[in-house]
């Protein structure tokens, strides 16, 4: 993670969560229809998170300010959108054992 993200996490100023691909592509297509912007898949997760927050605010009857960063267009990722629309894209959860193995391989600092 970028150092600023690490600092924000350490200070408990943000939460992180994963959003499955199928949910992400679904809401991002709705965003594209509304805004005329095809987002890069990486940036699409931010859109999905913002929409989740907006839905949660609506359900709670709360007014919230929701900010997200749209940092890339998806013009070079059209094959991913094609796979989604063709029903060929699936959710994938990285195996916990692989995450743990990768974390153990990191150099120890301090």
C-alpha positions as a Markdown table, in Angstrom:
| # | Residue | x | y | z |
|---|---|---|---|---|
| 1 | Unk | 0.0 | 0.0 | 0.0 |
| 2 | Unk | 1.0 | 3.6 | -0.5 |
| 3 | Unk | 2.5 | 5.2 | 2.6 |
| 4 | Unk | -0.4 | 7.6 | 3.0 |
| 5 | Unk | -2.9 | 4.7 | 3.0 |
| 6 | Unk | -0.8 | 2.9 | 5.6 |
| 7 | Unk | -0.8 | 6.0 | 7.8 |
| 8 | Unk | -4.5 | 6.5 | 7.5 |
| 9 | Unk | -5.0 | 2.8 | 8.3 |
| 10 | Unk | -2.7 | 3.0 | 11.3 |
| 11 | Unk | -4.6 | 6.0 | 12.6 |
| 12 | Unk | -7.9 | 4.1 | 12.1 |
| 13 | Unk | -9.2 | 6.8 | 9.7 |
| 14 | Unk | -10.3 | 4.4 | 7.1 |
| 15 | Unk | -11.7 | 0.9 | 6.6 |
| 16 | Unk | -10.8 | -1.5 | 3.9 |
| 17 | Unk | -12.9 | -4.2 | 2.4 |
| 18 | Unk | -13.0 | -6.3 | -0.8 |
| 19 | Unk | -15.8 | -6.1 | -3.3 |
| 20 | Unk | -16.4 | -9.1 | -5.6 |
| 21 | Unk | -15.8 | -8.6 | -9.3 |
| 22 | Unk | -19.4 | -9.3 | -10.4 |
| 23 | Unk | -20.8 | -6.7 | -8.1 |
| 24 | Unk | -18.1 | -4.3 | -9.1 |
| 25 | Unk | -18.8 | -4.7 | -12.9 |
| 26 | Unk | -22.5 | -4.6 | -12.4 |
| 27 | Unk | -22.6 | -1.2 | -10.6 |
| 28 | Unk | -19.8 | 0.2 | -12.8 |
| 29 | Unk | -22.0 | -0.4 | -15.9 |
| 30 | Unk | -24.8 | 1.5 | -14.2 |
| 31 | Unk | -22.3 | 4.3 | -13.5 |
| 32 | Unk | -21.2 | 4.3 | -17.1 |
| 33 | Unk | -24.8 | 4.6 | -18.3 |
| 34 | Unk | -25.4 | 7.5 | -15.9 |
| 35 | Unk | -22.1 | 9.3 | -16.3 |
| 36 | Unk | -20.8 | 8.2 | -19.7 |
| 37 | Unk | -17.5 | 7.1 | -18.2 |
| 38 | Unk | -16.1 | 3.6 | -18.6 |
| 39 | Unk | -13.9 | 3.1 | -15.6 |
| 40 | Unk | -10.8 | 0.9 | -15.5 |
| 41 | Unk | -11.5 | -2.3 | -13.4 |
| 42 | Unk | -9.2 | -1.1 | -10.6 |
| 43 | Unk | -11.0 | 2.2 | -10.3 |
| 44 | Unk | -14.4 | 0.4 | -10.7 |
| 45 | Unk | -13.9 | -1.0 | -7.2 |
| 46 | Unk | -14.0 | 2.6 | -5.8 |
| 47 | Unk | -17.2 | 3.2 | -7.7 |
| 48 | Unk | -18.7 | 0.0 | -6.2 |
| 49 | Unk | -17.6 | 1.1 | -2.7 |
| 50 | Unk | -19.1 | 4.6 | -3.1 |
| 51 | Unk | -22.4 | 3.0 | -4.3 |
| 52 | Unk | -22.4 | 0.7 | -1.3 |
| 53 | Unk | -21.9 | 3.6 | 1.0 |
| 54 | Unk | -24.7 | 5.6 | -0.7 |
| 55 | Unk | -27.1 | 2.6 | -0.3 |
| 56 | Unk | -26.2 | 2.2 | 3.3 |
| 57 | Unk | -26.8 | 5.9 | 3.9 |
| 58 | Unk | -30.2 | 5.7 | 2.2 |
| 59 | Unk | -31.2 | 2.7 | 4.3 |
| 60 | Unk | -30.1 | 4.4 | 7.5 |
| 61 | Unk | -31.9 | 7.6 | 6.5 |
| 62 | Unk | -28.6 | 9.5 | 6.9 |
| 63 | Unk | -27.0 | 12.2 | 4.8 |
| 64 | Unk | -23.4 | 11.5 | 4.0 |
| 65 | Unk | -20.6 | 13.0 | 2.0 |
| 66 | Unk | -19.1 | 10.2 | -0.1 |
| 67 | Unk | -15.8 | 10.8 | -1.9 |
| 68 | Unk | -14.1 | 8.4 | -4.2 |
| 69 | Unk | -11.2 | 8.6 | -6.7 |
| 70 | Unk | -11.8 | 7.7 | -10.4 |
| 71 | Unk | -8.3 | 7.3 | -11.5 |
| 72 | Unk | -8.4 | 5.5 | -14.8 |
| 73 | Unk | -10.6 | 4.8 | -17.9 |
| 74 | Unk | -11.3 | 1.3 | -19.1 |
| 75 | Unk | -10.7 | 1.8 | -22.8 |
| 76 | Unk | -7.8 | -0.8 | -22.6 |
| 77 | Unk | -9.8 | -3.2 | -20.5 |
| 78 | Unk | -12.8 | -3.7 | -22.7 |
| 79 | Unk | -12.1 | -7.5 | -22.8 |
| 80 | Unk | -12.9 | -7.6 | -19.0 |
| 81 | Unk | -16.2 | -5.9 | -19.7 |
| 82 | Unk | -16.9 | -8.2 | -22.6 |
| 83 | Unk | -16.2 | -11.2 | -20.3 |
| 84 | Unk | -18.6 | -9.8 | -17.7 |
| 85 | Unk | -21.3 | -9.2 | -20.2 |
| 86 | Unk | -20.8 | -12.6 | -21.8 |
| 87 | Unk | -21.1 | -14.3 | -18.4 |
| 88 | Unk | -17.5 | -15.5 | -18.4 |
| 89 | Unk | -16.3 | -13.4 | -15.5 |
| 90 | Unk | -16.5 | -15.0 | -12.0 |
| 91 | Unk | -15.7 | -13.9 | -8.4 |
| 92 | Unk | -12.4 | -15.1 | -7.2 |
| 93 | Unk | -11.2 | -15.1 | -3.6 |
| 94 | Unk | -7.4 | -15.4 | -3.2 |
| 95 | Unk | -6.7 | -18.4 | -1.0 |
| 96 | Unk | -5.9 | -17.5 | 2.6 |
| 97 | Unk | -3.0 | -20.0 | 2.6 |
| 98 | Unk | -1.4 | -18.2 | -0.4 |
| 99 | Unk | -1.8 | -14.8 | 1.4 |
| 100 | Unk | -0.1 | -16.2 | 4.5 |
| 101 | Unk | 2.7 | -17.8 | 2.5 |
| 102 | Unk | 3.4 | -14.5 | 0.7 |
| 103 | Unk | 3.3 | -12.5 | 4.0 |
| 104 | Unk | 5.9 | -15.0 | 5.5 |
| 105 | Unk | 8.2 | -14.3 | 2.6 |
| 106 | Unk | 8.3 | -10.6 | 3.2 |
| 107 | Unk | 11.5 | -9.3 | 4.6 |
| 108 | Unk | 11.3 | -8.4 | 8.3 |
| 109 | Unk | 11.7 | -4.7 | 9.0 |
| 110 | Unk | 12.9 | -3.2 | 12.3 |
